mmCIF file of C-alpha atoms in Angstrom:
data_model
loop_
_atom_site.group_PDB
_atom_site.id
_atom_site.type_symbol
_atom_site.label_atom_id
_atom_site.label_comp_id
_atom_site.label_asym_id
_atom_site.label_seq_id
_atom_site.Cartn_x
_atom_site.Cartn_y
_atom_site.Cartn_z
ATOM 1 C CA LEU J 1 2.851 -19.608 -32.101
ATOM 2 C CA LEU J 2 4.776 -16.470 -31.159
ATOM 3 C CA ILE J 3 4.437 -14.490 -34.376
ATOM 4 C CA GLU J 4 2.135 -15.672 -37.163
ATOM 5 C CA ASN J 5 -0.747 -16.955 -35.048
ATOM 6 C CA ARG J 6 -0.812 -13.733 -33.038
ATOM 7 C CA THR J 7 -0.498 -11.264 -35.907
ATOM 8 C CA ALA J 8 -3.276 -13.127 -37.738
ATOM 9 C CA LYS J 9 -5.528 -12.241 -34.789
ATOM 10 C CA GLY J 10 -4.388 -8.613 -34.749
ATOM 11 C CA LYS J 11 -2.125 -9.081 -31.716
ATOM 12 C CA PRO J 12 1.532 -8.033 -31.545
ATOM 13 C CA PRO J 13 4.195 -10.742 -31.995
ATOM 14 C CA LEU J 14 6.004 -11.999 -28.907
ATOM 15 C CA THR J 15 9.651 -11.766 -27.951
ATOM 16 C CA TRP J 16 11.429 -13.830 -25.306
ATOM 17 C CA LEU J 17 11.520 -10.695 -23.140
ATOM 18 C CA ASP J 18 7.715 -10.461 -23.360
ATOM 19 C CA LEU J 19 7.390 -14.057 -22.188
ATOM 20 C CA PHE J 20 9.868 -13.538 -19.345
ATOM 21 C CA VAL J 21 8.053 -10.425 -18.106
ATOM 22 C CA THR J 22 4.678 -12.202 -18.332
ATOM 23 C CA PHE J 23 5.806 -15.273 -16.377
ATOM 24 C CA ARG J 24 7.569 -13.078 -13.815
ATOM 25 C CA ASP J 25 4.542 -10.851 -13.188
ATOM 26 C CA PHE J 26 1.953 -13.622 -13.067
ATOM 27 C CA GLY J 27 4.309 -15.744 -10.977
ATOM 28 C CA TRP J 28 4.770 -12.970 -8.439
ATOM 29 C CA PHE J 29 1.021 -12.368 -8.305
ATOM 30 C CA PHE J 30 0.235 -16.050 -7.665
ATOM 31 C CA ILE J 31 3.010 -16.358 -5.056
ATOM 32 C CA GLY J 32 1.564 -13.339 -3.270
ATOM 33 C CA CYS J 33 -1.954 -14.816 -3.389
ATOM 34 C CA ILE J 34 -0.673 -18.111 -1.952
ATOM 35 C CA GLY J 35 1.050 -16.155 0.827
ATOM 36 C CA LEU J 36 -2.210 -14.382 1.645
ATOM 37 C CA VAL J 37 -4.107 -17.688 1.692
ATOM 38 C CA ILE J 38 -1.520 -19.201 4.050
ATOM 39 C CA SER J 39 -1.912 -16.195 6.374
ATOM 40 C CA LEU J 40 -5.718 -16.495 6.539
ATOM 41 C CA PRO J 41 -5.872 -18.952 9.497
ATOM 42 C CA PHE J 42 -3.969 -16.423 11.605
ATOM 43 C CA PHE J 43 -6.517 -13.735 10.797
ATOM 44 C CA TYR J 44 -9.457 -16.050 11.449
ATOM 45 C CA PHE J 45 -8.283 -17.278 14.849
ATOM 46 C CA PHE J 46 -6.346 -14.321 16.257
ATOM 47 C CA PRO J 47 -8.387 -12.883 19.180
ATOM 48 C CA ALA J 48 -9.207 -9.417 17.865
ATOM 49 C CA LYS J 49 -12.169 -7.604 16.349
ATOM 50 C CA SER J 50 -13.056 -8.768 12.841
ATOM 51 C CA ALA J 51 -13.109 -5.212 11.480
ATOM 52 C CA SER J 52 -9.579 -4.555 12.763
ATOM 53 C CA LYS J 53 -8.257 -7.831 11.347
ATOM 54 C CA ARG J 54 -9.813 -7.193 7.944
ATOM 55 C CA LYS J 55 -8.447 -3.663 7.907
ATOM 56 C CA LEU J 56 -4.947 -5.063 8.486
ATOM 57 C CA PHE J 57 -5.495 -7.744 5.839
ATOM 58 C CA ASN J 58 -6.544 -5.112 3.294
ATOM 59 C CA LYS J 59 -3.385 -3.168 4.093
ATOM 60 C CA MET J 60 -1.434 -6.319 3.175
ATOM 61 C CA LEU J 61 -3.488 -7.010 0.058
ATOM 62 C CA SER J 62 -3.197 -3.497 -1.367
ATOM 63 C CA PRO J 63 0.647 -3.360 -1.557
ATOM 64 C CA LEU J 64 0.708 -6.803 -3.194
ATOM 65 C CA MET J 65 -1.595 -5.559 -5.948
ATOM 66 C CA GLN J 66 0.511 -2.439 -6.345
ATOM 67 C CA SER J 67 3.776 -4.396 -6.426
ATOM 68 C CA VAL J 68 2.696 -6.433 -9.455
ATOM 69 C CA ILE J 69 2.642 -3.205 -11.461
ATOM 70 C CA SER J 70 5.504 -1.436 -9.660
ATOM 71 C CA MET J 71 8.019 -4.225 -10.343
ATOM 72 C CA ASN J 72 7.290 -4.153 -14.073
ATOM 73 C CA THR J 73 9.838 -2.057 -15.954
ATOM 74 C CA HIS J 74 7.653 -2.622 -19.040
ATOM 75 C CA VAL J 75 4.971 -0.388 -17.570
ATOM 76 C CA THR J 76 4.958 3.179 -16.298
ATOM 77 C CA ARG J 77 2.003 4.668 -14.475
ATOM 78 C CA LYS J 78 0.688 8.050 -13.433
ATOM 79 C CA TRP J 79 -2.213 9.104 -11.207
ATOM 80 C CA GLU J 80 -3.692 12.523 -11.903
ATOM 81 C CA ASN J 81 -5.950 14.803 -9.838
ATOM 82 C CA GLU J 82 -5.405 12.760 -6.685
ATOM 83 C CA GLU J 83 -6.588 15.699 -4.606
ATOM 84 C CA LEU J 84 -10.074 15.059 -6.030
ATOM 85 C CA ALA J 85 -10.227 11.521 -4.637
ATOM 86 C CA GLN J 86 -10.765 12.534 -0.982
ATOM 87 C CA LEU J 87 -11.120 8.898 0.086
ATOM 88 C CA ASP J 88 -11.512 9.925 3.721
ATOM 89 C CA LYS J 89 -15.122 10.424 2.646
ATOM 90 C CA PRO J 90 -16.605 7.175 1.216
ATOM 91 C CA ALA J 91 -17.952 7.255 -2.322
ATOM 92 C CA VAL J 92 -19.104 5.019 -5.138
ATOM 93 C CA ILE J 93 -16.158 5.071 -7.543
ATOM 94 C CA ILE J 94 -16.980 4.389 -11.190
ATOM 95 C CA ALA J 95 -14.253 3.471 -13.687
ATOM 96 C CA ASN J 96 -14.076 2.198 -17.238
ATOM 97 C CA HIS J 97 -12.934 -1.417 -17.502
ATOM 98 C CA THR J 98 -10.487 -2.659 -20.148
ATOM 99 C CA SER J 99 -8.115 -5.072 -18.431
ATOM 100 C CA PHE J 100 -7.497 -7.289 -15.405
ATOM 101 C CA ILE J 101 -4.789 -4.722 -14.589
ATOM 102 C CA ASP J 102 -7.606 -2.314 -13.655
ATOM 103 C CA ILE J 103 -8.333 -4.381 -10.546
ATOM 104 C CA LEU J 104 -4.681 -4.505 -9.490
ATOM 105 C CA ALA J 105 -4.168 -0.776 -9.986
ATOM 106 C CA CYS J 106 -7.317 0.314 -8.155
ATOM 107 C CA SER J 107 -6.896 -2.141 -5.273
ATOM 108 C CA GLY J 108 -3.268 -1.143 -4.966
ATOM 109 C CA TYR J 109 -4.019 2.569 -4.955
ATOM 110 C CA ASP J 110 -5.682 2.567 -1.532
ATOM 111 C CA SER J 111 -6.618 -0.204 0.894
ATOM 112 C CA ARG J 112 -9.947 1.547 1.557
ATOM 113 C CA ILE J 113 -11.232 0.681 -1.920
ATOM 114 C CA LEU J 114 -13.419 -2.418 -2.194
ATOM 115 C CA ILE J 115 -14.277 -3.604 -5.700
ATOM 116 C CA LEU J 116 -17.603 -4.978 -6.876
ATOM 117 C CA THR J 117 -16.529 -8.347 -8.319
ATOM 118 C CA ASN J 118 -18.288 -10.932 -10.449
ATOM 119 C CA GLU J 119 -18.769 -14.617 -9.681
ATOM 120 C CA TRP J 120 -15.629 -15.625 -11.618
ATOM 121 C CA VAL J 121 -13.337 -13.466 -9.497
ATOM 122 C CA TRP J 122 -15.169 -14.383 -6.286
ATOM 123 C CA ASN J 123 -14.760 -18.133 -6.950
ATOM 124 C CA SER J 124 -11.173 -18.028 -8.231
ATOM 125 C CA PRO J 125 -9.038 -20.788 -6.641
ATOM 126 C CA PHE J 126 -6.036 -18.421 -6.506
ATOM 127 C CA PHE J 127 -7.341 -15.108 -5.188
ATOM 128 C CA GLY J 128 -10.978 -15.868 -4.335
ATOM 129 C CA TRP J 129 -10.281 -16.630 -0.671
ATOM 130 C CA PRO J 130 -8.293 -13.434 -0.017
ATOM 131 C CA ILE J 131 -10.874 -11.150 -1.611
ATOM 132 C CA ARG J 132 -13.697 -12.929 0.212
ATOM 133 C CA TYR J 133 -11.959 -12.364 3.546
ATOM 134 C CA ALA J 134 -11.218 -8.754 2.576
ATOM 135 C CA GLU J 135 -14.975 -8.450 1.966
ATOM 136 C CA TYR J 136 -14.910 -7.276 -1.600
ATOM 137 C CA ILE J 137 -18.483 -6.933 -2.813
ATOM 138 C CA ARG J 138 -19.925 -9.929 -4.622
ATOM 139 C CA ALA J 139 -22.257 -9.253 -7.538
ATOM 140 C CA LYS J 140 -24.336 -12.384 -7.994
ATOM 141 C CA ASN J 141 -25.457 -13.476 -11.443
ATOM 142 C CA ASN J 142 -28.997 -12.349 -10.625
ATOM 143 C CA GLY J 143 -27.719 -8.870 -9.723
ATOM 144 C CA ASP J 144 -28.377 -9.144 -5.989
ATOM 145 C CA LEU J 145 -26.032 -7.368 -3.573
ATOM 146 C CA ASN J 146 -25.528 -7.798 0.156
ATOM 147 C CA MET J 147 -26.661 -4.296 1.093
ATOM 148 C CA GLU J 148 -26.303 -4.953 4.816
ATOM 149 C CA MET J 149 -22.610 -5.726 4.363
ATOM 150 C CA ILE J 150 -22.116 -2.778 2.009
ATOM 151 C CA ARG J 151 -23.627 -0.363 4.544
ATOM 152 C CA ARG J 152 -21.350 -1.799 7.224
ATOM 153 C CA LYS J 153 -18.256 -1.367 5.042
ATOM 154 C CA ILE J 154 -19.257 2.217 4.229
ATOM 155 C CA SER J 155 -19.607 2.925 7.955
ATOM 156 C CA GLU J 156 -16.063 1.548 8.410
ATOM 157 C CA GLY J 157 -14.740 4.111 5.913
ATOM 158 C CA TYR J 158 -14.508 2.056 2.730
ATOM 159 C CA SER J 159 -15.440 3.217 -0.781
ATOM 160 C CA ILE J 160 -17.023 0.884 -3.330
ATOM 161 C CA LEU J 161 -15.560 0.735 -6.843
ATOM 162 C CA VAL J 162 -17.878 -0.372 -9.630
ATOM 163 C CA PHE J 163 -17.145 -0.953 -13.312
ATOM 164 C CA PRO J 164 -20.518 0.216 -14.699
ATOM 165 C CA GLU J 165 -19.901 -1.258 -18.163
ATOM 166 C CA GLY J 166 -20.241 -4.681 -16.545
ATOM 167 C CA THR J 167 -17.408 -6.273 -18.528
ATOM 168 C CA ARG J 168 -14.001 -5.474 -19.969
ATOM 169 C CA SER J 169 -13.632 -3.688 -23.296
ATOM 170 C CA TYR J 170 -11.453 -5.277 -25.990
ATOM 171 C CA ASP J 171 -10.368 -2.024 -27.658
ATOM 172 C CA GLY J 172 -10.349 0.460 -24.774
ATOM 173 C CA LYS J 173 -13.537 2.200 -25.923
ATOM 174 C CA VAL J 174 -16.081 2.953 -23.207
ATOM 175 C CA ALA J 175 -19.320 0.967 -23.531
ATOM 176 C CA ARG J 176 -22.755 1.975 -22.331
ATOM 177 C CA PHE J 177 -23.039 2.144 -18.539
ATOM 178 C CA LYS J 178 -25.499 0.033 -16.595
ATOM 179 C CA LYS J 179 -27.556 1.647 -13.839
ATOM 180 C CA GLY J 180 -26.415 -0.388 -10.828
ATOM 181 C CA ALA J 181 -23.581 1.875 -9.666
ATOM 182 C CA PHE J 182 -25.775 4.956 -9.699
ATOM 183 C CA LYS J 183 -28.676 3.201 -8.021
ATOM 184 C CA LEU J 184 -26.232 2.100 -5.319
ATOM 185 C CA ALA J 185 -24.955 5.668 -4.841
ATOM 186 C CA GLU J 186 -28.513 6.981 -4.639
ATOM 187 C CA GLU J 187 -29.623 4.373 -2.099
ATOM 188 C CA LEU J 188 -26.544 4.881 0.093
ATOM 189 C CA GLU J 189 -26.573 8.678 -0.398
ATOM 190 C CA LEU J 190 -22.926 8.682 -1.510
ATOM 191 C CA ASP J 191 -21.060 10.862 -3.981
ATOM 192 C CA VAL J 192 -20.096 9.355 -7.319
ATOM 193 C CA LEU J 193 -16.351 9.610 -7.923
ATOM 194 C CA PRO J 194 -15.435 9.120 -11.621
ATOM 195 C CA LEU J 195 -12.071 7.526 -12.453
ATOM 196 C CA VAL J 196 -10.777 7.422 -16.039
ATOM 197 C CA LEU J 197 -8.331 4.596 -16.884
ATOM 198 C CA HIS J 198 -6.302 5.007 -20.074
ATOM 199 C CA GLY J 199 -3.783 2.620 -21.663
ATOM 200 C CA PHE J 200 -4.641 -0.353 -19.460
ATOM 201 C CA HIS J 201 -5.917 -2.517 -22.318
ATOM 202 C CA ARG J 202 -2.562 -2.141 -24.061
ATOM 203 C CA VAL J 203 -0.761 -3.729 -21.095
ATOM 204 C CA LEU J 204 -2.986 -6.784 -20.764
ATOM 205 C CA ASN J 205 -5.749 -6.980 -23.319
ATOM 206 C CA LYS J 206 -8.945 -8.913 -22.701
ATOM 207 C CA GLY J 207 -8.522 -12.391 -24.162
ATOM 208 C CA ASP J 208 -4.721 -12.199 -24.093
ATOM 209 C CA TYR J 209 -2.183 -13.391 -21.534
ATOM 210 C CA VAL J 210 0.888 -11.313 -22.427
ATOM 211 C CA VAL J 211 2.037 -8.257 -20.460
ATOM 212 C CA ASN J 212 2.942 -5.601 -23.038
ATOM 213 C CA LYS J 213 4.952 -2.424 -22.711
ATOM 214 C CA SER J 214 2.742 0.615 -22.195
ATOM 215 C CA HIS J 215 1.954 3.647 -20.064
ATOM 216 C CA LEU J 216 -0.923 3.653 -17.587
ATOM 217 C CA ASN J 217 -2.729 6.879 -16.832
ATOM 218 C CA ALA J 218 -5.459 7.102 -14.184
ATOM 219 C CA ARG J 219 -7.298 10.377 -13.666
ATOM 220 C CA PHE J 220 -9.836 11.283 -11.008
ATOM 221 C CA LEU J 221 -12.636 13.651 -12.024
ATOM 222 C CA PRO J 222 -14.632 15.902 -9.668
ATOM 223 C CA ARG J 223 -17.128 14.170 -7.413
ATOM 224 C CA ILE J 224 -20.789 14.228 -8.366
ATOM 225 C CA LYS J 225 -22.677 15.117 -5.209
ATOM 226 C CA THR J 226 -25.873 13.347 -4.249
ATOM 227 C CA ASP J 227 -27.876 16.562 -4.669
ATOM 228 C CA ASP J 228 -26.295 17.423 -8.056
ATOM 229 C CA THR J 229 -29.034 17.394 -10.719
ATOM 230 C CA SER J 230 -26.894 18.717 -13.587
ATOM 231 C CA TYR J 231 -26.846 15.196 -15.091
ATOM 232 C CA GLY J 232 -30.539 14.617 -14.445
ATOM 233 C CA GLU J 233 -32.424 13.373 -11.408
#
């Protein structure tokens, strides 16, 4: 179970330390999600503006996501070119997608980042309620988006992060992009902010459940302005 079955599938064998780290990290994540769910009634019923309450909730959600990675001595991380992010100005952020860790890292980087999520994440019994209250963007199976809500979140200072490949990569290689992220940026007249994620699939590979030792590197690239035609119109 720990060695032969995994190596036969091309996965590294497991040690007891690997199992301990995995249970610790997932356990902490689920405990944090339960804590957020328990806090939701307070946010719903406290007499304050919805935008202010959701802003505070996102500021609670973001450190939880970050802490799952920060507490892991198995994993080191580095963010490069942060001066290019300029998140005071909303943008459509595009990033390659290789692991569930991508979501934790990007959400934990800044509470003003809202991720375009699929139906599985949206309906999760563990973290579906928190991300619904935080107003992450739901991508329905038919591709429809709530543009009214997206415009409102942009006006509140949020950026939208989209994984344009549409699904996670098994081997870390970047697949062909779909058009949705760029259509969204064009319609909203927002810059496109590219974000390159490297090493994430080695930490938690698609189809696996074990947190492996690795180094995470995230690098922002220069914004692509709405009037920039160097990549085509």
